[in-house]
Amino acid sequence: MKLRQVSDLSDFSRGHWLRELLCRGEEPSHVQSSPDGQHLLFLQKSRSPTVPRVVAFQRHSIAGADLERSWQPLQPALVGLLFLQNPVVLGSWVLAMVWEHGRTEVWHFVVAVGWQLLQTLELCQGARARIVSVCSQGANLVWCEERPPLGAHSDMSKCAFRFCVCTRALEVGEQGVRLGTVRIVLHNSPEYQVLASPQHIFLVPAAAGFAATSKFLLIWHPEEAKLTITAPSAGFVRSKVLRSSGESDFRKLLLGSVGLLSGFAPLDIHTSAVSNSGGLLLVSTKGSVSIVEPDGTQRHIFDLEGGPLAQGSPVRLKTFSSILACVLAGVLYLVDQNSGRLIEKEVLSMKEVHFLESQGEEDSIELLTQTGIYNFSFSKPEDSSRPEPCLVEMVYEEACRYYQRRSLSSSKLTVEKLKKGGTFQAPVALAAILQHSLHQKQKPARGLQDTYTKLLSTMSLELQSYMSLELLKTCVVCAPESEVESYCKELVEQEVSRILQSDMDKDNLAYLNSVFASFPKAAWKATRSCLQLQQNGDGLLVARATPEVWKKVLGRPQLEEVGQNGMVPLFELICTLFLRFKPKWLPSFVELTQQYVSNSWAYSSKEGPEGQVPLYKRALGVLARKNKHSEADDEMELELLLCSKRPKAVLQALHLLIRLKRWQRVVEVAEKFSKLSPLLNKEIFTTLLAEFAQHRELDPYLDRLWPLCPAELTASDILTVILQHLPHSQEDPVPFCSEGNQLTVGLLKPLLQRIVQRPSVQDEMYSDALQSPTFPPPTPPREH
């Protein structure tokens, strides 16, 4: 897909000047379009030798007075350009320019007259107040203002909570503009940046804020008069309804949550913006894009490429329908917000890029650059050069294979039978949609049956993914030799993602085997993206893959399906990649898969993967196939055995540690896993008691070993185990031997004393009877 130019800026008044301002690239700058798309406002911040200013450009060279305002660096600066609806004239709007000291200018544009100043208002009540952030929601203005302390000599660092969040209605009527009463949302607060969605206001701590208050976000719900505290590292914390002005105090709001909030990680925010769905988009300095919903929950969407982001590098964010568009370092990323799947990645030749509000079509993107305005549409692919018969034939061939596998009939299903039979409508519908959407010049929705139109809207993302894949294949064929490798890596990522979304039959599995063998690095990157593998704040591995993807990963084909061609199941393929690129993550990955299995299948279900061969054994099988064995492999084998938490695996790990003579780790494993079950506790203690009888390596750990003794073991049982495992001497025993490796009664004494002093099971059974006040019981009367 390619960008389509819709304007070269010549249709704007003073278009040459607009192009000149964009070509300078004088960051930081801000471009905003009017609701009707007929005006562009260019806000240029202060940078020597130019002065800060705001300039309006009209489309179609509409005659009239221009709007241009500038101010000196020491004067109050402009903090907000807000478009508000004008209820007097349906579909019209006014522009509110909010200055730092609270002065608000309300402008409107009249055709053939130009820009006119309606009124100048004072937004703040205090003369010393300073606005640091402002936004609009409907006809209301919401802002954060600084209220300096009364004493001029006061230390500002000691007045951290000197800010206040306020709201006020701005009403435009036939008699002019009127401000409503000021309502305080939050006072005695730190500095916040306010961002408005249609129903909520997000309060994001300023970058220069204090560490204690920079660990959470606030969400104000105006209709419910409620504030929600949420932390991206922990999710929803609490909500509080503000019934009176006293409850709007920031410090009182945090009472009861201070201890909880202090343990959270500091916020990591590089860029923030509001999505069209009402959520707050956050980009971290590591390049991770996530969304905070109005209810306080957070969801990860996508990770940008390129590693950590520099403080000054701009990141542009915009949502169109369910698509997230992001521009970073000249690269445009299009991501599905719901699944986190990368739909398109386009390298732009423009340095300065700004998103504009698309007019008319919700599913298209408009970009403002130095050379003009470009449109990027999702609904109509530009490239329709693929041969129609080949694509339709592929649909019917795939349908034949699909229905043949599920048919009870012995007769072979052919493409001709499928086309003429009329029994199966799915391939017919899909072929019609592909024919129409990929090769029609008009909009795809026209000329289709109503049922097909609904299917087309459902399949739009899949169609875009297909077109992107076909274009990428063309690039691989036509690219110079120096660029083939980078294209191949991107192709592998898309292919792995596509296969994980489809049925995992033996053909797809064989294809994955060849792809993983030929392009291991690209396959590793694609696998991490599909499973959404990453480390959380505690350093633990987490995965956000869908249940359908997990089932494909954990599936194990039958032996007759695999055959003798050396095909490796997908789980084993992924374990191989972990061992090659991130071996420390492999035990955590196996533990994650076991957690998913335990939540999805019964413990001994033959349908689940654990009903055949346990997952840890499958991972151990991959480890055993390595050509060279090292000490790191021994440690990996231990971790895989222990992460399974199965009794046999734990005992196997314990014997491996004993063989390696790692006694400190032996005791640690015994202490940890003895708590799992009484039977495993008995097996572990008996094993270690046998080792204790044979040598003196465990003597330094006896104070930690004896408390593990099971309650059912008696002194007789202990001595039996000891005698069975005493080493056999070739010579006659010599009393008072000088060698210090002999077992003595003194070493056993603490254990035997513990057992003797412990109440026996029989004593506990009869304890009620022994404590009876009349013992023995009285003789019953005899019958004469």
CSV table of C-alpha atoms in Angstrom, one decimal, residues 556 571-572 575-576 579 586-587 590 594 613-626 629 632-644 646 648-650 652-653 656:
chain,number,residue,atom,x,y,z
A,556,ARG,CA,1.4,-32.5,19.7
A,571,PHE,CA,6.5,-26.5,21.3
A,572,GLU,CA,9.8,-28.2,20.8
A,575,CYS,CA,12.1,-24.4,23.1
A,576,THR,CA,15.0,-24.7,20.7
A,579,LEU,CA,17.9,-22.4,24.2
A,586,LEU,CA,13.1,-21.5,29.1
A,587,PRO,CA,12.1,-22.7,32.6
A,590,VAL,CA,7.6,-24.1,30.5
A,594,GLN,CA,1.9,-25.6,32.6
A,613,VAL,CA,4.1,-36.5,27.6
A,614,PRO,CA,4.6,-33.8,30.4
A,615,LEU,CA,5.8,-30.5,29.0
A,616,TYR,CA,8.9,-30.5,31.1
A,617,LYS,CA,9.9,-33.8,29.6
A,618,ARG,CA,9.4,-32.4,26.1
A,619,ALA,CA,11.6,-29.5,27.0
A,620,LEU,CA,14.2,-31.9,28.5
A,621,GLY,CA,14.1,-33.8,25.2
A,622,VAL,CA,15.1,-30.6,23.4
A,623,LEU,CA,18.0,-30.0,25.8
A,624,ALA,CA,19.2,-33.6,25.4
A,625,ARG,CA,19.5,-33.2,21.6
A,626,LYS,CA,22.2,-30.6,22.0
A,629,HIS,CA,26.8,-30.8,27.0
A,632,ALA,CA,25.0,-24.6,32.1
A,633,ASP,CA,23.0,-27.5,30.6
A,634,ASP,CA,23.1,-29.3,34.1
A,635,GLU,CA,21.7,-26.1,35.6
A,636,MET,CA,19.0,-25.9,32.9
A,637,GLU,CA,18.0,-29.5,33.5
A,638,LEU,CA,17.7,-28.8,37.2
A,639,GLU,CA,15.5,-25.7,36.6
A,640,LEU,CA,13.2,-27.6,34.1
A,641,LEU,CA,12.8,-30.5,36.6
A,642,LEU,CA,12.0,-28.2,39.5
A,643,CYS,CA,9.7,-25.8,37.6
A,644,SER,CA,7.4,-28.8,36.8
A,646,ARG,CA,6.0,-33.0,39.9
A,648,LYS,CA,9.2,-37.6,40.4
A,649,ALA,CA,10.8,-34.6,38.7
A,650,VAL,CA,11.6,-33.0,42.1
A,652,GLN,CA,15.2,-36.6,40.0
A,653,ALA,CA,16.5,-33.0,40.5
A,656,LEU,CA,21.1,-34.8,40.3
